[in-house]
Amino acid sequence: MSDEKTDARPEDQAGLANKDAQAPDPAGQASAELTALVAENSDMRDRLLRTMADMENLRRRTEREKADTARYAISNFARDVLTVGDNLRRTIEHVPGDAAAQDPALKSFLDGVELTERELLNVLERHGVNRIDPVGQRFDPNCHQAMYEVQNADVPEGTVVDVMQAGYVIGDRCLRPALVAVAKGGAKQTAPSEQPGDGPPKAANDDFPGGGPQGGREPLRGEPARGEPHRGEPHRGGHPRGTHNKH
């Protein structure tokens, strides 16, 4: 037999070339996998950071709601108790001073009522409820309710000059607005500069659904709208109720 040297056919050469072209590139495959892993890691890290931020916000909001609940939970109860203090103050103011000085029994009774009032105010203060004394201050519709105006050129216009019923705040919220008389006819007051974070007491959320001391109700006939004083004659016949603070 004679040795015959056979050459590869063109079809075989083309198949080998295609096989070499289809063979995977290890370096390229590794680079693609690395890129996919980096993208997946970045996405998971972003999700983790977002979840941690959401949990931190939830924790802070829960703590704030817990503190608000502990501070303002007694709002409704405290508002009802304020009427007891009002009645004690009316009792004290209706007793003439000379009559108490002449009658030892009446004086002892009056001292007992004053002691009860002081103890009530001390208990309210221990629970964050404080009486406000706005006389001489600028009228603030957030915690004052104007009942009438007084012609007085000696003080700036808009100054509270009399209090018919004491107001109270609980924390930084208005529990009950003070019923006041406002001066008019004096010099115009300039608005005080506001500091960041400062502001008037806010109405408790469960206190005034309408967002203010008078709520969302319509004013009665003869009653001023919220923040609008009566334009009438000043109170006559002595000091109005609720203005003497005897302690």
JSON list of N, CA, C and O in Angstrom, two decimals, residues 67-97:
[
{"chain": "A", "resi": 67, "resn": "ALA", "atom": "N", "xyz": [-44.10, 59.53, 74.05]},
{"chain": "A", "resi": 67, "resn": "ALA", "atom": "CA", "xyz": [-43.91, 60.70, 74.93]},
{"chain": "A", "resi": 67, "resn": "ALA", "atom": "C", "xyz": [-45.12, 61.61, 74.88]},
{"chain": "A", "resi": 67, "resn": "ALA", "atom": "O", "xyz": [-45.58, 62.13, 75.91]},
{"chain": "A", "resi": 68, "resn": "ASP", "atom": "N", "xyz": [-45.67, 61.84, 73.68]},
{"chain": "A", "resi": 68, "resn": "ASP", "atom": "CA", "xyz": [-46.85, 62.69, 73.55]},
{"chain": "A", "resi": 68, "resn": "ASP", "atom": "C", "xyz": [-48.05, 62.08, 74.27]},
{"chain": "A", "resi": 68, "resn": "ASP", "atom": "O", "xyz": [-48.83, 62.80, 74.92]},
{"chain": "A", "resi": 69, "resn": "THR", "atom": "N", "xyz": [-48.19, 60.77, 74.17]},
{"chain": "A", "resi": 69, "resn": "THR", "atom": "CA", "xyz": [-49.30, 60.11, 74.86]},
{"chain": "A", "resi": 69, "resn": "THR", "atom": "C", "xyz": [-49.17, 60.26, 76.36]},
{"chain": "A", "resi": 69, "resn": "THR", "atom": "O", "xyz": [-50.15, 60.54, 77.07]},
{"chain": "A", "resi": 70, "resn": "ALA", "atom": "N", "xyz": [-47.95, 60.08, 76.87]},
{"chain": "A", "resi": 70, "resn": "ALA", "atom": "CA", "xyz": [-47.74, 60.21, 78.31]},
{"chain": "A", "resi": 70, "resn": "ALA", "atom": "C", "xyz": [-47.97, 61.64, 78.78]},
{"chain": "A", "resi": 70, "resn": "ALA", "atom": "O", "xyz": [-48.44, 61.88, 79.90]},
{"chain": "A", "resi": 71, "resn": "ARG", "atom": "N", "xyz": [-47.65, 62.62, 77.92]},
{"chain": "A", "resi": 71, "resn": "ARG", "atom": "CA", "xyz": [-47.75, 64.02, 78.34]},
{"chain": "A", "resi": 71, "resn": "ARG", "atom": "C", "xyz": [-49.17, 64.57, 78.19]},
{"chain": "A", "resi": 71, "resn": "ARG", "atom": "O", "xyz": [-49.64, 65.32, 79.04]},
{"chain": "A", "resi": 72, "resn": "TYR", "atom": "N", "xyz": [-49.86, 64.18, 77.11]},
{"chain": "A", "resi": 72, "resn": "TYR", "atom": "CA", "xyz": [-51.14, 64.80, 76.81]},
{"chain": "A", "resi": 72, "resn": "TYR", "atom": "C", "xyz": [-52.34, 63.87, 77.03]},
{"chain": "A", "resi": 72, "resn": "TYR", "atom": "O", "xyz": [-53.46, 64.24, 76.68]},
{"chain": "A", "resi": 73, "resn": "ALA", "atom": "N", "xyz": [-52.10, 62.69, 77.60]},
{"chain": "A", "resi": 73, "resn": "ALA", "atom": "CA", "xyz": [-53.22, 61.76, 77.79]},
{"chain": "A", "resi": 73, "resn": "ALA", "atom": "C", "xyz": [-54.27, 62.29, 78.75]},
{"chain": "A", "resi": 73, "resn": "ALA", "atom": "O", "xyz": [-55.44, 61.92, 78.66]},
{"chain": "A", "resi": 74, "resn": "ILE", "atom": "N", "xyz": [-53.87, 63.17, 79.67]},
{"chain": "A", "resi": 74, "resn": "ILE", "atom": "CA", "xyz": [-54.80, 63.66, 80.68]},
{"chain": "A", "resi": 74, "resn": "ILE", "atom": "C", "xyz": [-55.48, 64.96, 80.25]},
{"chain": "A", "resi": 74, "resn": "ILE", "atom": "O", "xyz": [-56.09, 65.64, 81.09]},
{"chain": "A", "resi": 75, "resn": "SER", "atom": "N", "xyz": [-55.39, 65.31, 78.97]},
{"chain": "A", "resi": 75, "resn": "SER", "atom": "CA", "xyz": [-55.93, 66.61, 78.53]},
{"chain": "A", "resi": 75, "resn": "SER", "atom": "C", "xyz": [-57.41, 66.74, 78.84]},
{"chain": "A", "resi": 75, "resn": "SER", "atom": "O", "xyz": [-57.85, 67.75, 79.42]},
{"chain": "A", "resi": 76, "resn": "ASN", "atom": "N", "xyz": [-58.20, 65.75, 78.48]},
{"chain": "A", "resi": 76, "resn": "ASN", "atom": "CA", "xyz": [-59.64, 65.84, 78.71]},
{"chain": "A", "resi": 76, "resn": "ASN", "atom": "C", "xyz": [-59.96, 65.88, 80.20]},
{"chain": "A", "resi": 76, "resn": "ASN", "atom": "O", "xyz": [-60.80, 66.66, 80.65]},
{"chain": "A", "resi": 77, "resn": "PHE", "atom": "N", "xyz": [-59.28, 65.04, 80.97]},
{"chain": "A", "resi": 77, "resn": "PHE", "atom": "CA", "xyz": [-59.52, 65.03, 82.42]},
{"chain": "A", "resi": 77, "resn": "PHE", "atom": "C", "xyz": [-59.11, 66.36, 83.05]},
{"chain": "A", "resi": 77, "resn": "PHE", "atom": "O", "xyz": [-59.84, 66.92, 83.88]},
{"chain": "A", "resi": 78, "resn": "ALA", "atom": "N", "xyz": [-57.95, 66.88, 82.64]},
{"chain": "A", "resi": 78, "resn": "ALA", "atom": "CA", "xyz": [-57.47, 68.14, 83.21]},
{"chain": "A", "resi": 78, "resn": "ALA", "atom": "C", "xyz": [-58.42, 69.29, 82.87]},
{"chain": "A", "resi": 78, "resn": "ALA", "atom": "O", "xyz": [-58.67, 70.16, 83.70]},
{"chain": "A", "resi": 79, "resn": "ARG", "atom": "N", "xyz": [-58.97, 69.28, 81.66]},
{"chain": "A", "resi": 79, "resn": "ARG", "atom": "CA", "xyz": [-59.89, 70.35, 81.28]},
{"chain": "A", "resi": 79, "resn": "ARG", "atom": "C", "xyz": [-61.15, 70.32, 82.15]},
{"chain": "A", "resi": 79, "resn": "ARG", "atom": "O", "xyz": [-61.70, 71.37, 82.51]},
{"chain": "A", "resi": 80, "resn": "ASP", "atom": "N", "xyz": [-61.62, 69.13, 82.48]},
{"chain": "A", "resi": 80, "resn": "ASP", "atom": "CA", "xyz": [-62.78, 69.04, 83.37]},
{"chain": "A", "resi": 80, "resn": "ASP", "atom": "C", "xyz": [-62.45, 69.50, 84.79]},
{"chain": "A", "resi": 80, "resn": "ASP", "atom": "O", "xyz": [-63.28, 70.12, 85.46]},
{"chain": "A", "resi": 81, "resn": "VAL", "atom": "N", "xyz": [-61.23, 69.23, 85.23]},
{"chain": "A", "resi": 81, "resn": "VAL", "atom": "CA", "xyz": [-60.83, 69.65, 86.58]},
{"chain": "A", "resi": 81, "resn": "VAL", "atom": "C", "xyz": [-60.71, 71.16, 86.68]},
{"chain": "A", "resi": 81, "resn": "VAL", "atom": "O", "xyz": [-60.89, 71.74, 87.76]},
{"chain": "A", "resi": 82, "resn": "LEU", "atom": "N", "xyz": [-60.42, 71.82, 85.57]},
{"chain": "A", "resi": 82, "resn": "LEU", "atom": "CA", "xyz": [-60.26, 73.28, 85.60]},
{"chain": "A", "resi": 82, "resn": "LEU", "atom": "C", "xyz": [-61.52, 73.98, 86.08]},
{"chain": "A", "resi": 82, "resn": "LEU", "atom": "O", "xyz": [-61.45, 75.04, 86.71]},
{"chain": "A", "resi": 83, "resn": "THR", "atom": "N", "xyz": [-62.68, 73.41, 85.80]},
{"chain": "A", "resi": 83, "resn": "THR", "atom": "CA", "xyz": [-63.93, 74.03, 86.27]},
{"chain": "A", "resi": 83, "resn": "THR", "atom": "C", "xyz": [-64.00, 74.02, 87.79]},
{"chain": "A", "resi": 83, "resn": "THR", "atom": "O", "xyz": [-64.60, 74.92, 88.39]},
{"chain": "A", "resi": 84, "resn": "VAL", "atom": "N", "xyz": [-63.41, 73.01, 88.42]},
{"chain": "A", "resi": 84, "resn": "VAL", "atom": "CA", "xyz": [-63.37, 72.98, 89.88]},
{"chain": "A", "resi": 84, "resn": "VAL", "atom": "C", "xyz": [-62.55, 74.15, 90.40]},
{"chain": "A", "resi": 84, "resn": "VAL", "atom": "O", "xyz": [-62.94, 74.86, 91.34]},
{"chain": "A", "resi": 85, "resn": "GLY", "atom": "N", "xyz": [-61.39, 74.39, 89.78]},
{"chain": "A", "resi": 85, "resn": "GLY", "atom": "CA", "xyz": [-60.58, 75.53, 90.18]},
{"chain": "A", "resi": 85, "resn": "GLY", "atom": "C", "xyz": [-61.28, 76.85, 89.94]},
{"chain": "A", "resi": 85, "resn": "GLY", "atom": "O", "xyz": [-61.16, 77.79, 90.74]},
{"chain": "A", "resi": 86, "resn": "ASP", "atom": "N", "xyz": [-62.05, 76.96, 88.84]},
{"chain": "A", "resi": 86, "resn": "ASP", "atom": "CA", "xyz": [-62.80, 78.19, 88.58]},
{"chain": "A", "resi": 86, "resn": "ASP", "atom": "C", "xyz": [-63.83, 78.44, 89.67]},
{"chain": "A", "resi": 86, "resn": "ASP", "atom": "O", "xyz": [-64.01, 79.59, 90.13]},
{"chain": "A", "resi": 87, "resn": "ASN", "atom": "N", "xyz": [-64.51, 77.40, 90.11]},
{"chain": "A", "resi": 87, "resn": "ASN", "atom": "CA", "xyz": [-65.52, 77.56, 91.17]},
{"chain": "A", "resi": 87, "resn": "ASN", "atom": "C", "xyz": [-64.87, 77.96, 92.49]},
{"chain": "A", "resi": 87, "resn": "ASN", "atom": "O", "xyz": [-65.43, 78.77, 93.25]},
{"chain": "A", "resi": 88, "resn": "LEU", "atom": "N", "xyz": [-63.71, 77.39, 92.78]},
{"chain": "A", "resi": 88, "resn": "LEU", "atom": "CA", "xyz": [-63.00, 77.79, 94.00]},
{"chain": "A", "resi": 88, "resn": "LEU", "atom": "C", "xyz": [-62.61, 79.27, 93.94]},
{"chain": "A", "resi": 88, "resn": "LEU", "atom": "O", "xyz": [-62.74, 80.01, 94.92]},
{"chain": "A", "resi": 89, "resn": "ARG", "atom": "N", "xyz": [-62.12, 79.71, 92.78]},
{"chain": "A", "resi": 89, "resn": "ARG", "atom": "CA", "xyz": [-61.74, 81.11, 92.63]},
{"chain": "A", "resi": 89, "resn": "ARG", "atom": "C", "xyz": [-62.95, 82.03, 92.76]},
{"chain": "A", "resi": 89, "resn": "ARG", "atom": "O", "xyz": [-62.86, 83.09, 93.39]},
{"chain": "A", "resi": 90, "resn": "ARG", "atom": "N", "xyz": [-64.09, 81.65, 92.21]},
{"chain": "A", "resi": 90, "resn": "ARG", "atom": "CA", "xyz": [-65.30, 82.47, 92.34]},
{"chain": "A", "resi": 90, "resn": "ARG", "atom": "C", "xyz": [-65.74, 82.55, 93.79]},
{"chain": "A", "resi": 90, "resn": "ARG", "atom": "O", "xyz": [-66.19, 83.60, 94.26]},
{"chain": "A", "resi": 91, "resn": "THR", "atom": "N", "xyz": [-65.63, 81.45, 94.51]},
{"chain": "A", "resi": 91, "resn": "THR", "atom": "CA", "xyz": [-66.00, 81.46, 95.93]},
{"chain": "A", "resi": 91, "resn": "THR", "atom": "C", "xyz": [-65.13, 82.44, 96.71]},
{"chain": "A", "resi": 91, "resn": "THR", "atom": "O", "xyz": [-65.63, 83.22, 97.55]},
{"chain": "A", "resi": 92, "resn": "ILE", "atom": "N", "xyz": [-63.82, 82.44, 96.43]},
{"chain": "A", "resi": 92, "resn": "ILE", "atom": "CA", "xyz": [-62.91, 83.33, 97.14]},
{"chain": "A", "resi": 92, "resn": "ILE", "atom": "C", "xyz": [-63.22, 84.79, 96.82]},
{"chain": "A", "resi": 92, "resn": "ILE", "atom": "O", "xyz": [-63.24, 85.66, 97.71]},
{"chain": "A", "resi": 93, "resn": "GLU", "atom": "N", "xyz": [-63.50, 85.09, 95.55]},
{"chain": "A", "resi": 93, "resn": "GLU", "atom": "CA", "xyz": [-63.73, 86.47, 95.15]},
{"chain": "A", "resi": 93, "resn": "GLU", "atom": "C", "xyz": [-65.08, 87.01, 95.60]},
{"chain": "A", "resi": 93, "resn": "GLU", "atom": "O", "xyz": [-65.25, 88.23, 95.68]},
{"chain": "A", "resi": 94, "resn": "HIS", "atom": "N", "xyz": [-66.04, 86.13, 95.88]},
{"chain": "A", "resi": 94, "resn": "HIS", "atom": "CA", "xyz": [-67.36, 86.60, 96.30]},
{"chain": "A", "resi": 94, "resn": "HIS", "atom": "C", "xyz": [-67.43, 86.88, 97.80]},
{"chain": "A", "resi": 94, "resn": "HIS", "atom": "O", "xyz": [-68.45, 87.37, 98.28]},
{"chain": "A", "resi": 95, "resn": "VAL", "atom": "N", "xyz": [-66.39, 86.56, 98.53]},
{"chain": "A", "resi": 95, "resn": "VAL", "atom": "CA", "xyz": [-66.38, 86.84, 99.97]},
{"chain": "A", "resi": 95, "resn": "VAL", "atom": "C", "xyz": [-65.75, 88.21, 100.19]},
{"chain": "A", "resi": 95, "resn": "VAL", "atom": "O", "xyz": [-64.56, 88.41, 99.88]},
{"chain": "A", "resi": 96, "resn": "PRO", "atom": "N", "xyz": [-66.46, 89.18, 100.69]},
{"chain": "A", "resi": 96, "resn": "PRO", "atom": "CA", "xyz": [-65.88, 90.50, 100.94]},
{"chain": "A", "resi": 96, "resn": "PRO", "atom": "C", "xyz": [-64.75, 90.42, 101.96]},
{"chain": "A", "resi": 96, "resn": "PRO", "atom": "O", "xyz": [-64.81, 89.66, 102.94]},
{"chain": "A", "resi": 97, "resn": "GLY", "atom": "N", "xyz": [-63.70, 91.20, 101.71]},
{"chain": "A", "resi": 97, "resn": "GLY", "atom": "CA", "xyz": [-62.54, 91.15, 102.60]},
{"chain": "A", "resi": 97, "resn": "GLY", "atom": "C", "xyz": [-62.87, 91.62, 104.01]},
{"chain": "A", "resi": 97, "resn": "GLY", "atom": "O", "xyz": [-62.40, 91.04, 105.00]}
]
